[in-house]
mmCIF file of C-alpha atoms in Angstrom:
data_model
loop_
_atom_site.group_PDB
_atom_site.id
_atom_site.type_symbol
_atom_site.label_atom_id
_atom_site.label_comp_id
_atom_site.label_asym_id
_atom_site.label_seq_id
_atom_site.Cartn_x
_atom_site.Cartn_y
_atom_site.Cartn_z
ATOM 1 C CA UNK A 1 -44.635 -39.367 51.176
ATOM 2 C CA UNK A 2 -48.055 -38.978 52.765
ATOM 3 C CA UNK A 3 -46.857 -35.965 54.786
ATOM 4 C CA UNK A 4 -45.495 -34.354 51.621
ATOM 5 C CA UNK A 5 -48.397 -34.998 49.236
ATOM 6 C CA UNK A 6 -51.507 -35.041 51.457
ATOM 7 C CA UNK A 7 -51.886 -31.234 51.781
ATOM 8 C CA UNK A 8 -51.533 -30.798 48.007
ATOM 9 C CA UNK A 9 -53.978 -33.611 47.237
ATOM 10 C CA UNK A 10 -56.499 -32.227 49.735
ATOM 11 C CA UNK A 11 -56.226 -28.744 48.176
ATOM 12 C CA UNK A 12 -56.756 -30.200 44.698
ATOM 13 C CA UNK A 13 -59.784 -32.135 45.967
ATOM 14 C CA UNK A 14 -61.265 -28.943 47.463
ATOM 15 C CA UNK A 15 -60.750 -27.164 44.141
ATOM 16 C CA UNK A 16 -62.507 -30.061 42.425
ATOM 17 C CA UNK A 17 -65.523 -30.120 44.763
ATOM 18 C CA UNK A 18 -65.897 -26.451 45.747
ATOM 19 C CA UNK A 19 -64.066 -24.784 42.888
ATOM 20 C CA UNK A 20 -62.581 -21.323 42.742
ATOM 21 C CA UNK A 21 -64.746 -18.256 42.108
ATOM 22 C CA UNK A 22 -63.295 -15.126 40.548
ATOM 23 C CA UNK A 23 -64.266 -12.064 38.557
ATOM 24 C CA UNK A 24 -62.743 -11.893 35.092
ATOM 25 C CA UNK A 25 -61.487 -8.769 33.305
ATOM 26 C CA UNK A 26 -64.983 -8.121 31.900
ATOM 27 C CA UNK A 27 -66.496 -8.058 35.399
ATOM 28 C CA UNK A 28 -68.235 -11.429 35.038
ATOM 29 C CA UNK A 29 -68.200 -13.876 37.924
ATOM 30 C CA UNK A 30 -66.642 -17.196 36.885
ATOM 31 C CA UNK A 31 -66.034 -20.469 38.658
ATOM 32 C CA UNK A 32 -63.401 -23.051 37.785
ATOM 33 C CA UNK A 33 -62.862 -26.551 39.096
ATOM 34 C CA UNK A 34 -59.634 -28.508 39.148
ATOM 35 C CA UNK A 35 -59.238 -32.268 38.844
ATOM 36 C CA UNK A 36 -56.100 -34.358 39.105
ATOM 37 C CA UNK A 37 -55.924 -36.357 35.869
ATOM 38 C CA UNK A 38 -52.620 -38.223 36.130
ATOM 39 C CA UNK A 39 -49.321 -38.397 37.979
ATOM 40 C CA UNK A 40 -45.836 -38.713 36.526
ATOM 41 C CA UNK A 41 -43.026 -40.048 38.710
ATOM 42 C CA UNK A 42 -39.621 -41.610 38.218
ATOM 43 C CA UNK A 43 -39.088 -45.169 39.528
ATOM 44 C CA UNK A 44 -37.889 -44.159 42.984
ATOM 45 C CA UNK A 45 -40.701 -41.663 43.581
ATOM 46 C CA UNK A 46 -43.300 -44.035 42.112
ATOM 47 C CA UNK A 47 -42.403 -46.720 44.676
ATOM 48 C CA UNK A 48 -42.821 -44.204 47.499
ATOM 49 C CA UNK A 49 -46.084 -42.779 46.139
ATOM 50 C CA UNK A 50 -47.508 -46.265 45.434
ATOM 51 C CA UNK A 51 -46.261 -47.423 48.875
ATOM 52 C CA UNK A 52 -44.544 -50.413 47.345
ATOM 53 C CA UNK A 53 -41.147 -52.073 47.074
ATOM 54 C CA UNK A 54 -38.643 -50.219 44.871
ATOM 55 C CA UNK A 55 -37.715 -51.413 41.372
ATOM 56 C CA UNK A 56 -34.626 -53.184 42.775
ATOM 57 C CA UNK A 57 -36.589 -55.461 45.126
ATOM 58 C CA UNK A 58 -38.849 -58.492 44.825
ATOM 59 C CA UNK A 59 -42.187 -57.604 43.214
ATOM 60 C CA UNK A 60 -40.937 -54.054 42.634
ATOM 61 C CA UNK A 61 -42.328 -53.823 39.100
ATOM 62 C CA UNK A 62 -45.242 -51.356 39.181
ATOM 63 C CA UNK A 63 -46.721 -52.839 35.984
ATOM 64 C CA UNK A 64 -46.871 -56.580 36.689
ATOM 65 C CA UNK A 65 -46.704 -59.023 39.597
ATOM 66 C CA UNK A 66 -43.189 -60.302 38.832
ATOM 67 C CA UNK A 67 -40.855 -61.391 41.655
ATOM 68 C CA UNK A 68 -37.747 -60.789 39.556
ATOM 69 C CA UNK A 69 -34.414 -62.523 40.067
ATOM 70 C CA UNK A 70 -31.310 -61.414 41.912
ATOM 71 C CA UNK A 71 -28.072 -61.806 39.888
ATOM 72 C CA UNK A 72 -24.658 -60.187 40.281
ATOM 73 C CA UNK A 73 -25.908 -57.798 42.985
ATOM 74 C CA UNK A 74 -28.724 -56.581 40.722
ATOM 75 C CA UNK A 75 -32.440 -57.254 40.746
ATOM 76 C CA UNK A 76 -33.694 -58.043 37.242
ATOM 77 C CA UNK A 77 -37.136 -58.438 35.741
ATOM 78 C CA UNK A 78 -36.608 -60.789 32.826
ATOM 79 C CA UNK A 79 -39.029 -60.660 29.920
ATOM 80 C CA UNK A 80 -41.747 -63.183 30.618
ATOM 81 C CA UNK A 81 -45.436 -63.270 29.785
ATOM 82 C CA UNK A 82 -46.471 -65.614 32.605
ATOM 83 C CA UNK A 83 -46.802 -62.925 35.277
ATOM 84 C CA UNK A 84 -50.136 -61.088 35.438
ATOM 85 C CA UNK A 85 -50.394 -57.363 34.907
ATOM 86 C CA UNK A 86 -51.378 -55.348 37.946
ATOM 87 C CA UNK A 87 -54.995 -54.222 37.908
ATOM 88 C CA UNK A 88 -56.726 -51.669 40.092
ATOM 89 C CA UNK A 89 -58.530 -54.556 41.807
ATOM 90 C CA UNK A 90 -55.310 -56.530 42.451
ATOM 91 C CA UNK A 91 -53.534 -53.433 43.799
ATOM 92 C CA UNK A 92 -56.423 -52.576 46.126
ATOM 93 C CA UNK A 93 -56.654 -56.202 47.329
ATOM 94 C CA UNK A 94 -52.903 -56.238 48.066
ATOM 95 C CA UNK A 95 -53.163 -52.855 49.833
ATOM 96 C CA UNK A 96 -56.030 -54.097 52.019
ATOM 97 C CA UNK A 97 -54.289 -57.385 52.848
ATOM 98 C CA UNK A 98 -51.061 -55.531 53.629
ATOM 99 C CA UNK A 99 -52.902 -53.106 55.927
ATOM 100 C CA UNK A 100 -54.576 -56.042 57.730
ATOM 101 C CA UNK A 101 -51.465 -58.201 58.143
ATOM 102 C CA UNK A 102 -48.682 -55.624 58.247
ATOM 103 C CA UNK A 103 -46.814 -57.712 55.656
ATOM 104 C CA UNK A 104 -45.730 -56.784 52.140
ATOM 105 C CA UNK A 105 -48.131 -58.383 49.639
ATOM 106 C CA UNK A 106 -46.942 -58.719 46.023
ATOM 107 C CA UNK A 107 -44.608 -55.786 46.631
ATOM 108 C CA UNK A 108 -47.367 -53.580 48.088
ATOM 109 C CA UNK A 109 -46.700 -52.204 51.593
ATOM 110 C CA UNK A 110 -50.114 -50.615 52.199
ATOM 111 C CA UNK A 111 -52.456 -47.920 50.888
ATOM 112 C CA UNK A 112 -51.021 -45.406 48.459
ATOM 113 C CA UNK A 113 -51.242 -41.693 49.206
ATOM 114 C CA UNK A 114 -52.958 -41.457 45.796
ATOM 115 C CA UNK A 115 -55.705 -43.927 46.784
ATOM 116 C CA UNK A 116 -59.022 -42.294 45.940
ATOM 117 C CA UNK A 117 -57.394 -39.576 43.828
ATOM 118 C CA UNK A 118 -55.990 -41.532 40.873
ATOM 119 C CA UNK A 119 -56.336 -44.938 39.273
ATOM 120 C CA UNK A 120 -52.828 -46.321 39.903
ATOM 121 C CA UNK A 121 -52.983 -48.487 36.772
ATOM 122 C CA UNK A 122 -54.373 -46.103 34.138
ATOM 123 C CA UNK A 123 -53.494 -42.653 35.490
ATOM 124 C CA UNK A 124 -49.776 -43.135 36.221
ATOM 125 C CA UNK A 125 -47.777 -43.765 33.019
ATOM 126 C CA UNK A 126 -44.484 -45.696 32.906
ATOM 127 C CA UNK A 127 -41.338 -43.743 33.663
ATOM 128 C CA UNK A 128 -40.190 -42.551 30.223
ATOM 129 C CA UNK A 129 -36.637 -41.671 31.241
ATOM 130 C CA UNK A 130 -35.759 -44.999 32.865
ATOM 131 C CA UNK A 131 -37.966 -47.366 30.840
ATOM 132 C CA UNK A 132 -37.602 -45.931 27.356
ATOM 133 C CA UNK A 133 -34.462 -43.794 27.183
ATOM 134 C CA UNK A 134 -32.128 -45.568 29.613
ATOM 135 C CA UNK A 135 -33.845 -48.922 29.114
ATOM 136 C CA UNK A 136 -35.026 -49.918 25.655
ATOM 137 C CA UNK A 137 -33.225 -47.224 23.626
ATOM 138 C CA UNK A 138 -29.887 -47.780 25.353
ATOM 139 C CA UNK A 139 -30.222 -51.570 24.981
ATOM 140 C CA UNK A 140 -30.957 -51.253 21.269
ATOM 141 C CA UNK A 141 -27.970 -48.953 20.719
ATOM 142 C CA UNK A 142 -25.737 -51.371 22.650
ATOM 143 C CA UNK A 143 -26.900 -54.266 20.440
ATOM 144 C CA UNK A 144 -26.531 -52.286 17.212
ATOM 145 C CA UNK A 145 -22.991 -51.163 18.051
ATOM 146 C CA UNK A 146 -21.621 -54.242 19.872
ATOM 147 C CA UNK A 147 -18.825 -56.060 18.019
ATOM 148 C CA UNK A 148 -20.226 -59.386 19.256
ATOM 149 C CA UNK A 149 -23.168 -58.896 16.877
ATOM 150 C CA UNK A 150 -21.218 -57.466 13.918
ATOM 151 C CA UNK A 151 -22.429 -60.226 11.568
ATOM 152 C CA UNK A 152 -26.108 -59.763 12.458
ATOM 153 C CA UNK A 153 -28.358 -57.863 10.005
ATOM 154 C CA UNK A 154 -29.203 -55.241 12.655
ATOM 155 C CA UNK A 155 -25.556 -54.361 13.341
ATOM 156 C CA UNK A 156 -24.279 -50.912 12.373
ATOM 157 C CA UNK A 157 -20.637 -51.808 13.169
ATOM 158 C CA UNK A 158 -19.559 -51.360 9.535
ATOM 159 C CA UNK A 159 -20.959 -47.792 9.611
ATOM 160 C CA UNK A 160 -20.081 -46.939 13.207
ATOM 161 C CA UNK A 161 -17.349 -44.376 12.478
ATOM 162 C CA UNK A 162 -19.520 -42.676 9.871
ATOM 163 C CA UNK A 163 -22.468 -42.489 12.296
ATOM 164 C CA UNK A 164 -20.188 -41.369 15.133
ATOM 165 C CA UNK A 165 -18.677 -38.555 13.035
ATOM 166 C CA UNK A 166 -22.117 -37.374 11.879
ATOM 167 C CA UNK A 167 -23.387 -37.412 15.456
ATOM 168 C CA UNK A 168 -20.456 -35.414 16.817
ATOM 169 C CA UNK A 169 -20.686 -32.925 13.944
ATOM 170 C CA UNK A 170 -24.138 -31.886 15.200
ATOM 171 C CA UNK A 171 -24.372 -28.476 16.862
ATOM 172 C CA UNK A 172 -27.513 -28.552 18.985
ATOM 173 C CA UNK A 173 -29.173 -25.353 20.227
ATOM 174 C CA UNK A 174 -28.086 -23.976 23.594
ATOM 175 C CA UNK A 175 -31.263 -25.370 25.196
ATOM 176 C CA UNK A 176 -29.723 -28.850 24.980
ATOM 177 C CA UNK A 177 -27.861 -29.622 28.189
ATOM 178 C CA UNK A 178 -25.156 -31.769 26.586
ATOM 179 C CA UNK A 179 -23.144 -31.739 23.389
ATOM 180 C CA UNK A 180 -23.199 -34.987 21.392
ATOM 181 C CA UNK A 181 -20.704 -37.549 22.660
ATOM 182 C CA UNK A 182 -19.103 -40.459 20.867
ATOM 183 C CA UNK A 183 -21.072 -43.638 20.244
ATOM 184 C CA UNK A 184 -17.777 -45.517 20.148
ATOM 185 C CA UNK A 185 -16.132 -44.257 23.336
ATOM 186 C CA UNK A 186 -18.932 -42.881 25.507
ATOM 187 C CA UNK A 187 -22.187 -44.788 24.863
ATOM 188 C CA UNK A 188 -22.087 -46.655 28.177
ATOM 189 C CA UNK A 189 -21.784 -43.272 29.970
ATOM 190 C CA UNK A 190 -24.597 -41.468 28.140
ATOM 191 C CA UNK A 191 -27.261 -39.784 30.248
ATOM 192 C CA UNK A 192 -30.975 -39.975 29.449
ATOM 193 C CA UNK A 193 -30.911 -36.547 27.761
ATOM 194 C CA UNK A 194 -28.385 -37.867 25.227
ATOM 195 C CA UNK A 195 -30.715 -40.489 23.806
#
């Protein structure tokens, strides 16, 4: 990742420090400066950019220091408030210790390519597609439509066919990559763009 991003980060840093001079259409000399404000990555790329264990490994959560549990060939991070959130100080301490020892520390393998360019805690938001769309939203829809919970107040089982028909009757603009699919038959196969 360092080989890929370093030239871009160095160019952005030069544009921040030195700037870019140009003459505008009115003949006036102008100077602009560029600063990297944040970075957006999916889970796989974030692990590589942060130089840490992926989401499917121990301490692979980029938000907190949670070891996770391994069940049924999957690595899960169960909801728990006892694990501390990662801070810039804790990430930098783990990076330094990892660089000194050569060992993975709290999921951190060493310095991030973004070190010195971005605050890894505040400037890199959670992955919307995986966390929100394919995570929370999909889980909620599964609960709302699951027959196991049909007697719960949150269940929409009694209205499922009505909702499904209304959903499939939608005709989205051509910019949408997928036509609406059935909540009843296809929900477990929905892609992020369908939520």
